[in-house]
Short mmCIF file of C-alpha atoms in Angstrom, two decimals:
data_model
loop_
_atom_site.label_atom_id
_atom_site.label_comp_id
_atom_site.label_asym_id
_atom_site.label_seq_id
_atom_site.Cartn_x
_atom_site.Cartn_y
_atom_site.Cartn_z
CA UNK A 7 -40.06 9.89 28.85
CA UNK A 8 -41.95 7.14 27.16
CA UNK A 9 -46.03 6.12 27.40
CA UNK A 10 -48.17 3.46 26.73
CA UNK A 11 -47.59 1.43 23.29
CA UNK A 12 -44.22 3.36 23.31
CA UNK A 13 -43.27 1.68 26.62
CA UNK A 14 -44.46 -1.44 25.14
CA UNK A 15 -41.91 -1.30 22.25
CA UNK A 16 -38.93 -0.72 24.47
CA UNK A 17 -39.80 -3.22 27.15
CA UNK A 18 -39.86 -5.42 23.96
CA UNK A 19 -36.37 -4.44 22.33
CA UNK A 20 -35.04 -4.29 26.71
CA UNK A 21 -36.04 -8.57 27.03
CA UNK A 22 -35.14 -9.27 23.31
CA UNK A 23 -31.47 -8.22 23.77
CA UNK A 24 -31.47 -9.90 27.23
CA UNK A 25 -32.30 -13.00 25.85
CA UNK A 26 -29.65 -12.62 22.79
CA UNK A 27 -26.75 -12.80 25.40
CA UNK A 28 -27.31 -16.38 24.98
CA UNK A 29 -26.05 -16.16 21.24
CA UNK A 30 -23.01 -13.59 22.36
CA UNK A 31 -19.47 -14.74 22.79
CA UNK A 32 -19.30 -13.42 26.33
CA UNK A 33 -21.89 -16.06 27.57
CA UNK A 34 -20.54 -19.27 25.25
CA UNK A 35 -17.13 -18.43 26.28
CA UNK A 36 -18.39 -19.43 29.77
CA UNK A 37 -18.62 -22.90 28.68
CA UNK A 38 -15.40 -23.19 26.47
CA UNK A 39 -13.69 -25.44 29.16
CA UNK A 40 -16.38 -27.65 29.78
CA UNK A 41 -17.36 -28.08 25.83
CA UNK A 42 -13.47 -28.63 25.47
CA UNK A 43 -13.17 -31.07 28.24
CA UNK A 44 -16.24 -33.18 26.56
CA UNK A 45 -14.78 -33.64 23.41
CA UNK A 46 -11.17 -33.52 23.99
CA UNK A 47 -10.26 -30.78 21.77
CA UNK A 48 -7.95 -28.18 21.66
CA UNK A 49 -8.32 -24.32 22.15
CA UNK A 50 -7.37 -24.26 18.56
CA UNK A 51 -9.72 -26.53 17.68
CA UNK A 52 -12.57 -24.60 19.50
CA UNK A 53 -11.57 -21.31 18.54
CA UNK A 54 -11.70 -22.37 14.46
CA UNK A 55 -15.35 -24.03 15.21
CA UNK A 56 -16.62 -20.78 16.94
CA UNK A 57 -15.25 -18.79 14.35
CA UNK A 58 -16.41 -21.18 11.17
CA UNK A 59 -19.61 -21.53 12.38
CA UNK A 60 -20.08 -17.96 13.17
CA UNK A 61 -18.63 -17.25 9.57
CA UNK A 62 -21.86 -19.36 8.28
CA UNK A 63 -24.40 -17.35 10.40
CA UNK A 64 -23.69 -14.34 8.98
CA UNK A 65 -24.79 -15.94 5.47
CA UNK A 66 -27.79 -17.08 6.60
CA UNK A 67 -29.01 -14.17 8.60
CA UNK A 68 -28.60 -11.94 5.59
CA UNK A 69 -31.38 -14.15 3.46
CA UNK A 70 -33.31 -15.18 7.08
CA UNK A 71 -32.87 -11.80 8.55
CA UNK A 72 -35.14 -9.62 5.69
CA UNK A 73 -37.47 -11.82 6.25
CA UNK A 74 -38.77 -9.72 9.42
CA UNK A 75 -40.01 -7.02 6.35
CA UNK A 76 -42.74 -9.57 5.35
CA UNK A 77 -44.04 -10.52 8.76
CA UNK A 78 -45.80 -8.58 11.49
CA UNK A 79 -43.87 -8.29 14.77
CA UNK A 80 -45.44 -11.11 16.34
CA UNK A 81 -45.01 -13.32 13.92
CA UNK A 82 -41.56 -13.25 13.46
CA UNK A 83 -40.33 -13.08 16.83
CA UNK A 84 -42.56 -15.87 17.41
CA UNK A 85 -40.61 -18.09 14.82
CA UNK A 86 -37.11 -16.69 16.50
CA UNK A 87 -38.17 -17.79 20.18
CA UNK A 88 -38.65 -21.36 18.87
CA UNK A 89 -35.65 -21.09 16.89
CA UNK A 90 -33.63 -19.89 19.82
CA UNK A 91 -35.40 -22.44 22.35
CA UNK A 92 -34.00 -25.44 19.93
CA UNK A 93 -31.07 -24.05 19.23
CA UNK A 94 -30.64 -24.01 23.67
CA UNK A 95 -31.79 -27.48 23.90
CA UNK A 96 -29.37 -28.58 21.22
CA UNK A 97 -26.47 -26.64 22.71
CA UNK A 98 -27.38 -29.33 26.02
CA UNK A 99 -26.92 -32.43 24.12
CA UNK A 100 -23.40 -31.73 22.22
CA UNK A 101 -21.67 -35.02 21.88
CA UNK A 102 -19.32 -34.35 18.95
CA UNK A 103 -17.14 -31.86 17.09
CA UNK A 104 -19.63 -31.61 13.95
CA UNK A 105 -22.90 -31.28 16.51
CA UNK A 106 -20.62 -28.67 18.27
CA UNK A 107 -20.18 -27.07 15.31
CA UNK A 108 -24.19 -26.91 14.56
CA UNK A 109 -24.89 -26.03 17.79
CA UNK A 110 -22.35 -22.81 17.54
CA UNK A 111 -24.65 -22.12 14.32
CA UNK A 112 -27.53 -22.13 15.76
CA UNK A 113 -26.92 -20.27 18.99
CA UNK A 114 -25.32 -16.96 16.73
CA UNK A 115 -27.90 -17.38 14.18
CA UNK A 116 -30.61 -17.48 16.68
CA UNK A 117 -29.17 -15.41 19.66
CA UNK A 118 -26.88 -12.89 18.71
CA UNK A 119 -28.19 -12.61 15.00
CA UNK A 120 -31.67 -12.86 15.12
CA UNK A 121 -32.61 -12.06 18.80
CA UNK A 122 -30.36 -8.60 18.61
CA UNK A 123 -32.00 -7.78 15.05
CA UNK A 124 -35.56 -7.92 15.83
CA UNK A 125 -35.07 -6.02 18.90
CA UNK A 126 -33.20 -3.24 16.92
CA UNK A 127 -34.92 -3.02 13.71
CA UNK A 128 -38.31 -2.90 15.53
CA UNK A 129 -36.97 -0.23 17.76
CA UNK A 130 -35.22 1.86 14.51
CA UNK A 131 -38.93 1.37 12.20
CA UNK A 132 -41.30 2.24 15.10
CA UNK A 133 -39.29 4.91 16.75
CA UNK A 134 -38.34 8.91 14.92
CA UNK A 135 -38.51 11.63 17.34
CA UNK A 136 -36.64 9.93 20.72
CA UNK A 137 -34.97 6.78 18.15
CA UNK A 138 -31.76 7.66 19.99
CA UNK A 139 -32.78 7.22 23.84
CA UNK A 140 -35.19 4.20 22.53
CA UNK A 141 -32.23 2.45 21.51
CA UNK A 142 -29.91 3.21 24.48
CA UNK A 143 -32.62 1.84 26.64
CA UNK A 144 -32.83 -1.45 24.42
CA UNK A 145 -29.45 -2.06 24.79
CA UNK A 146 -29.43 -1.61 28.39
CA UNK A 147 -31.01 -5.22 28.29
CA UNK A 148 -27.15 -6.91 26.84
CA UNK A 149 -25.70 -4.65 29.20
CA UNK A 150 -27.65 -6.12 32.28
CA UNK A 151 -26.82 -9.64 30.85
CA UNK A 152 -23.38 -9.15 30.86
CA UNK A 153 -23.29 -7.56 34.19
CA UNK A 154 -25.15 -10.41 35.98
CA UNK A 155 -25.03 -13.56 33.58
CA UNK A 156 -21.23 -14.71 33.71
CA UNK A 157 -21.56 -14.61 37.80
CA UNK A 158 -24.25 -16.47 37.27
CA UNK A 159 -23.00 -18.81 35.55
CA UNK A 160 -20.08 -19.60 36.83
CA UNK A 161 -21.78 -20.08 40.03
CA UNK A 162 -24.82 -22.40 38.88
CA UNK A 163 -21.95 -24.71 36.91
CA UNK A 164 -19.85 -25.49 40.76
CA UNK A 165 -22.83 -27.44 41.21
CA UNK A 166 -24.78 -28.03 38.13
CA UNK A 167 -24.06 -29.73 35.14
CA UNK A 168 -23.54 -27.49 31.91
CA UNK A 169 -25.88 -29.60 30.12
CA UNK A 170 -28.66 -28.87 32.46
CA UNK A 171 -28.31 -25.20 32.63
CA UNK A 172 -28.67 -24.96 28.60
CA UNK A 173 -31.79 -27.08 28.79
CA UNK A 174 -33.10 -24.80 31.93
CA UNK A 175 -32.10 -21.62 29.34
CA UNK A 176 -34.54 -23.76 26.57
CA UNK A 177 -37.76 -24.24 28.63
CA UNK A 178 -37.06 -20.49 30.04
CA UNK A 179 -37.46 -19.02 26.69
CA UNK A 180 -39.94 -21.14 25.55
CA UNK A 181 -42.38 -20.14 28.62
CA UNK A 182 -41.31 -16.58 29.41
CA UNK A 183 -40.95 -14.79 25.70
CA UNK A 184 -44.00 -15.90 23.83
CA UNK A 185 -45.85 -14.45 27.23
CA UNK A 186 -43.22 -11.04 25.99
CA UNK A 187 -44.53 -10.94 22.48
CA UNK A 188 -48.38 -11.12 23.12
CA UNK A 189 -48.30 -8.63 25.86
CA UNK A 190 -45.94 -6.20 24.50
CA UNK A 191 -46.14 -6.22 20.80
CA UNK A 192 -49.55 -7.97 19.66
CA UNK A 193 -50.67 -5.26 17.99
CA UNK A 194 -47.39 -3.21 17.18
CA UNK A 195 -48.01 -1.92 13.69
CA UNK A 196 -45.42 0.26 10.92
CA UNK A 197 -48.92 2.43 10.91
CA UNK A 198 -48.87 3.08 15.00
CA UNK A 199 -45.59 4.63 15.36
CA UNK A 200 -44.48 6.96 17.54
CA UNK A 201 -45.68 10.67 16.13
CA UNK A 202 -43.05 13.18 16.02
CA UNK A 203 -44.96 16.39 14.84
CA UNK A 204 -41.39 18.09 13.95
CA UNK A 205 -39.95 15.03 12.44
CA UNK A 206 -42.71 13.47 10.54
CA UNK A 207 -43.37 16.20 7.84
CA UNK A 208 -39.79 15.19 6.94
CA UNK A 209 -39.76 11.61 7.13
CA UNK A 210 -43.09 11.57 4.88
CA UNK A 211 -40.42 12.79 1.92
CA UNK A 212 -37.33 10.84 2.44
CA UNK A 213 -36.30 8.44 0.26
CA UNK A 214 -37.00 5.05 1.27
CA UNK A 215 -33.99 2.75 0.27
CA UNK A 216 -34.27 -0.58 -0.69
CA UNK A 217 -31.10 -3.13 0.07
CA UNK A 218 -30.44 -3.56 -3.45
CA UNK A 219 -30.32 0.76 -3.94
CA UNK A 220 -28.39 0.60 -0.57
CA UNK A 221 -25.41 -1.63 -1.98
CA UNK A 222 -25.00 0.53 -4.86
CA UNK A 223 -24.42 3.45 -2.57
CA UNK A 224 -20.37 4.11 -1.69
CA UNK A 225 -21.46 5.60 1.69
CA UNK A 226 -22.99 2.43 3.05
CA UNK A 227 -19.62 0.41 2.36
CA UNK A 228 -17.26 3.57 3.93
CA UNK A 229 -19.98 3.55 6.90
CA UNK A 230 -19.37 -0.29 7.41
CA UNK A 231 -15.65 0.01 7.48
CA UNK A 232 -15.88 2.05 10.58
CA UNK A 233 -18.99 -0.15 12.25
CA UNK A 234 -17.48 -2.97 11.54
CA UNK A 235 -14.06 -2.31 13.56
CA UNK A 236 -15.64 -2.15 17.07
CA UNK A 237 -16.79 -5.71 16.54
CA UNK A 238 -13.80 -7.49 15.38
CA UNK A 239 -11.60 -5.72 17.37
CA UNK A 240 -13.01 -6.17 20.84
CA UNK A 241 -14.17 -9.93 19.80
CA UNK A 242 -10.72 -10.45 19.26
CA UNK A 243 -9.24 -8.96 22.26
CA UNK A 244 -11.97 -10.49 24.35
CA UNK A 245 -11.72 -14.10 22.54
CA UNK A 246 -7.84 -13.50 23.52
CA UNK A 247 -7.49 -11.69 26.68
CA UNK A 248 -5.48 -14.27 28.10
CA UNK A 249 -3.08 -13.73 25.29
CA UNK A 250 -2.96 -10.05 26.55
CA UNK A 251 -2.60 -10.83 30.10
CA UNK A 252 0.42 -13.03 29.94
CA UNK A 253 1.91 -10.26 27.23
CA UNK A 254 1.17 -7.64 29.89
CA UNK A 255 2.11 -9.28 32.90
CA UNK A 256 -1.73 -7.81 34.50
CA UNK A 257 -2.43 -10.76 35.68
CA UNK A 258 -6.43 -12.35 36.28
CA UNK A 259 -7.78 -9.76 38.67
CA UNK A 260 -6.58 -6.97 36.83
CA UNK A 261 -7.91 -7.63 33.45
CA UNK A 262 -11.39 -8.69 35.95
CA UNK A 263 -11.51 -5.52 37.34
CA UNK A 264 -10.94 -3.92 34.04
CA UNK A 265 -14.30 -5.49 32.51
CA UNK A 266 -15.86 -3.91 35.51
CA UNK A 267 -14.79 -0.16 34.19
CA UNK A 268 -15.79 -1.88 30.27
CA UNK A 269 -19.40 -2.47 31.78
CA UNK A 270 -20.01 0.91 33.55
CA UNK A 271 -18.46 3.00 31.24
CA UNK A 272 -20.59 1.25 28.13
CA UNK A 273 -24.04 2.08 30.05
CA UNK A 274 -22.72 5.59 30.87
CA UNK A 275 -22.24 5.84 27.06
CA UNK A 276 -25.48 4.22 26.34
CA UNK A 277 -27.25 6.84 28.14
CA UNK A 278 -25.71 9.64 27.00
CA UNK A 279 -25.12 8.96 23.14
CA UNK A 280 -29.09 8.40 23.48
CA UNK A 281 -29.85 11.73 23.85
CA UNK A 282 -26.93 13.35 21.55
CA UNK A 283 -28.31 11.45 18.92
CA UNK A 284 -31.84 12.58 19.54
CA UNK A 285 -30.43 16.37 19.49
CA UNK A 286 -27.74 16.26 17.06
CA UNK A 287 -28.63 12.55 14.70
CA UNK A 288 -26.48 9.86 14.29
CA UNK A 289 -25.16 11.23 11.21
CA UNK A 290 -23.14 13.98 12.81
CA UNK A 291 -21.94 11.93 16.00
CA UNK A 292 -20.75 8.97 13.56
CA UNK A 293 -17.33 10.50 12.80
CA UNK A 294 -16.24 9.93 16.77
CA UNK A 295 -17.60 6.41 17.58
CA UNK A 296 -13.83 4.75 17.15
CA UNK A 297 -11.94 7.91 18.17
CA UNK A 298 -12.05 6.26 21.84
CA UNK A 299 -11.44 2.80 20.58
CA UNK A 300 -8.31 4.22 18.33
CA UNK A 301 -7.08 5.61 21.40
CA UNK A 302 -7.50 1.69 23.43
CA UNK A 303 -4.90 0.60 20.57
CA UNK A 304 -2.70 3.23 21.24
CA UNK A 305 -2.72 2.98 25.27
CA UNK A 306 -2.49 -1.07 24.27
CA UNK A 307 0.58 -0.61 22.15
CA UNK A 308 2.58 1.96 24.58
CA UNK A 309 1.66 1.27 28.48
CA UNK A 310 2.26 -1.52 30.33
CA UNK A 311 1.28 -0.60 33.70
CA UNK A 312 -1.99 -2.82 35.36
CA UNK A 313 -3.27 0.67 35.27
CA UNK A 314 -3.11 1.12 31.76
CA UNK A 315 -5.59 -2.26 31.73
CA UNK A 316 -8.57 -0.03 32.77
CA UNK A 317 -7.89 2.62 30.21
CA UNK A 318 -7.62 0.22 27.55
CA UNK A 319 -11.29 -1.82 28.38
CA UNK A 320 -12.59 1.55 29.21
CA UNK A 321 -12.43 3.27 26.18
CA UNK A 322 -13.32 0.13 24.08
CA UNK A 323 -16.35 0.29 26.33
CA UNK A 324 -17.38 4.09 25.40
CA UNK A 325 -16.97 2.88 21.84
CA UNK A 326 -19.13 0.17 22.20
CA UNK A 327 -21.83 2.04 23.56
CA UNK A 328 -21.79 4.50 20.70
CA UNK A 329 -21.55 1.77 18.19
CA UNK A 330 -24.57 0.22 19.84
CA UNK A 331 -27.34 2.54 19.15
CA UNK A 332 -25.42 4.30 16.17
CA UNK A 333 -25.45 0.72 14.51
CA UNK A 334 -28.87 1.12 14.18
CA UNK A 335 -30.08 4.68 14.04
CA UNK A 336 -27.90 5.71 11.28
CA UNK A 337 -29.11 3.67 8.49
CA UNK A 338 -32.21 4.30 9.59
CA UNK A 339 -31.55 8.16 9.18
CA UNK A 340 -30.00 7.85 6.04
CA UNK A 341 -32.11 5.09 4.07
CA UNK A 342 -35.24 5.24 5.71
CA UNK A 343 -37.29 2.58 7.49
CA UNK A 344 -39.53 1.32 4.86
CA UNK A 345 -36.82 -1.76 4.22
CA UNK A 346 -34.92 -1.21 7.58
CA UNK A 347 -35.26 -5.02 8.33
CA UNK A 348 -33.10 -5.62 5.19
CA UNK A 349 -30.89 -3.78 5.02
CA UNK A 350 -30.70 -4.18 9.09
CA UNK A 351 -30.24 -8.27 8.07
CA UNK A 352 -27.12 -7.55 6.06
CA UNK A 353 -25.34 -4.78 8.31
CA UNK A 354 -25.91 -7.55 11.27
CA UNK A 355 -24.61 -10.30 9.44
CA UNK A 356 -21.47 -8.07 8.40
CA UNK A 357 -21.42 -7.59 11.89
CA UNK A 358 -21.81 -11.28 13.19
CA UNK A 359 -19.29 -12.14 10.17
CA UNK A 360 -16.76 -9.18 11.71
CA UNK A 361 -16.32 -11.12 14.98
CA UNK A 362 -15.49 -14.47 12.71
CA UNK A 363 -13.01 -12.20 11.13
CA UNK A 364 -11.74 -11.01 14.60
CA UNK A 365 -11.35 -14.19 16.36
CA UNK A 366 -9.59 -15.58 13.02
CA UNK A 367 -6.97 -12.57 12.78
CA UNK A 368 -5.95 -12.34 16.10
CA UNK A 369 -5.71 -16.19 16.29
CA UNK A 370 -3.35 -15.69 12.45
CA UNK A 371 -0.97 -13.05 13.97
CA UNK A 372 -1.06 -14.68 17.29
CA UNK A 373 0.37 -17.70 15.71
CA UNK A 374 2.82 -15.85 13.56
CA UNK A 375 4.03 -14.80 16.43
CA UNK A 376 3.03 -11.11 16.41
CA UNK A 377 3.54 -9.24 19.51
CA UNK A 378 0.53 -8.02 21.39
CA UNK A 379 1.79 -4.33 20.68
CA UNK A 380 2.35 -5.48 16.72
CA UNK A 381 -1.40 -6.49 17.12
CA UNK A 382 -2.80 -3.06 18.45
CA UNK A 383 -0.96 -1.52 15.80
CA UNK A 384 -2.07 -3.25 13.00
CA UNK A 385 -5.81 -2.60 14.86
CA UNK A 386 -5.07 1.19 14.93
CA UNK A 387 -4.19 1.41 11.48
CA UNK A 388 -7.66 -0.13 10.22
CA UNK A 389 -9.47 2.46 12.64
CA UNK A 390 -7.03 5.67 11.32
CA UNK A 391 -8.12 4.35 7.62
CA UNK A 392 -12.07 3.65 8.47
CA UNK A 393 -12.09 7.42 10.15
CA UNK A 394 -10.21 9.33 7.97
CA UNK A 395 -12.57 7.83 5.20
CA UNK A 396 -15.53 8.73 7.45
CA UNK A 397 -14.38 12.10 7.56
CA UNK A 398 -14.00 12.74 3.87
CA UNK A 399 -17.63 11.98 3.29
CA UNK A 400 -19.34 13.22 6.24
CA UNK A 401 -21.05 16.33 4.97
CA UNK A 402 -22.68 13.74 2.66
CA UNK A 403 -24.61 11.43 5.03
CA UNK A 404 -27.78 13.29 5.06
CA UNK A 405 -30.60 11.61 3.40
CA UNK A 406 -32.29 12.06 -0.16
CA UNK A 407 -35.47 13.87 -0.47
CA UNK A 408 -38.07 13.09 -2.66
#
């Protein structure tokens, strides 16, 4: 399916988003109970840190996160691995609540922001005629992570202290991704992209969008309502699945078990949105990204069965794999990829800032005592509202032509 240079670039985007797993809340959240246990602090406590400092990442990797239209490939993944390598060692030597705090920074900024980003915008810019299946195959590399790393984990820490494995995570990505970047993208150019022979004579006359153009555009903002609800609703219910299980009555296994059908189902999706995209563009498939994760609400707010467990990850997990690759391709179909990284930078620090937003809410209505059923409902109402906004405008997504 894919050759040479080509191969290159995905093998690339495949390790990058790997490696970002170390920035995602599914990996920290391994540590939660030993970070808690070290400084004596609350899940309250932890849960307004994570969120604060993930709130402050999002700022940054809007300014930071441009940056990557000014460099060459190499050279700004080069300046991410050593940010991500300090930010690992760091996370190893966390003796307080504000160096906790710093750390969280650093690991979203560097991991989840910046890692994910340069994967993904280096994928969307080099990529036209197969941009879908290029994608789905980069984000195979999270997918991997989160199928293998939390075992992992949890077995290397029954023996080995957490502060070790994060400074065993530093000197790994320190030795094996600047060997990554010189083999695989050295000499990855804008001007050495894939050729589509169909595609290009069209590309050559779209209008190429700068950020600034972009946020005067209504589309972009009614897009981001419905990209943004994936994030902060599955952050949310996967910051507070324990909420959900005692609500339910599932119990640990169940809700386990369920993450299982989450995983498989997400690389199913992965695969297949890949090539609908490539036949039909992101533009047209946009409209039924959340229709699957409106229907996890629904199943959420009406069935309590331990059955009705697997529906509910399942279907958040088809979502998530169209939100994936759509995240990216679509604002590459629609503004070009001339200023992809920046506008990229600000849709992934929405993004990054979405999960903040999550963890916050949930933890808000939690509090005020809001049933887990009140909770999916006020979740399905923001999807009904971002689709139904989708829909008015969708025969207006295509792009301008010069």
């Amino acid at each position: 399916m894919f050759k040479s240079l080509n191969f290159k670039v995905i093998l690339f985007g495949f390790i990058f988003t790997f490696f970002s797993s170390f920035g995602q809340s599914f990996f920290l959240g391994l540590f939660n109970s030993s970070i808690r246990d070290a400084l004596s602090i609350t899940h309250g406590q932890f849960g307004s840190i994570y969120a604060s400092a993930t709130l402050l990442s999002s700022f940054i990797l809007v300014w930071v996160g441009k940056k990557i239209d000014d460099f060459n490939i190499l050279k700004f993944s080069s300046y991410v691995i050593i940010l991500l390598s300090i930010s690992c060692f760091l996370f190893s030597k966390i003796s307080s609540i504000v160096f906790l705090f710093i750390s969280i920074f650093l690991m979203r900024l560097s991991g989840q922001g910046l890692m994910s980003h340069t994967a993904t915008t280096t994928i969307a810019r080099f990529f036209e005629k197969s941009r879908g299946r290029a994608l789905s195959t980069t984000w195979l590399g999270l997918s991997l992570a989160e199928f293998i790393l939390p075992l992992l984990i949890i077995f290397l820490l029954t023996f080995i202290d957490w502060r070790n494995i994060w400074i065993a995570i530093s000197i790994s990505v320190i030795i094996i991704l600047p060997i990554v970047i010189i083999t695989l993208v050295k000499n990855v150019k804008l001007d050495s992209r894939e050729k589509s022979s169909v595609l290009n004579i069209k590309t050559k006359d779209i209008k190429q969008w700068t950020r600034v153009e972009v946020l005067k555009d209504y589309r972009f903002y009614i897009i981001c309502l419905s990209m943004l609800a994936m994030p902060w609703i599955a952050t949310g219910t996967f910051v507070y699945q324990s909420f959900i299980v005692s609500s339910k009555n599932w119990g640990p296994y169940v809700i386990a078990q369920s993450f299982m059908v989450y995983s498989v189902l997400s690389v199913l999706t992965l695969f297949l949105s890949g090539f609908l995209i490539d036949k039909f563009s992101s533009r047209r498939l946009l409209i039924y990204m959340n229709i699957p994760l409106l229907l996890s609400t629904f199943v959420l707010h009406y069935f309590n069965s331990p059955i009705s467990s697997f529906a509910f990850l399942g279907l958040i997990g088809i979502s998530n794999g169209l939100a994936n690759i759509l995240g990216s391709s679509t604002w590459a179909e629609i503004y070009g990829v001339k200023y992809i990284g920046s506008i990229k930078a600000l849709t992934t620090a929405l993004m990054v800032f979405s999960t903040a937003f999550g963890t916050a809410l949930f933890g808000f209505l939690i509090d005020k005592s809001f049933s887990v059923e009140q909770i999916a409902l006020v979740s399905g109402s923001y999807i009904l509202i971002a689709i139904s906004l989708l829909f008015l405008i969708k025969n207006k997504l295509n792009p301008q032509y010069l």
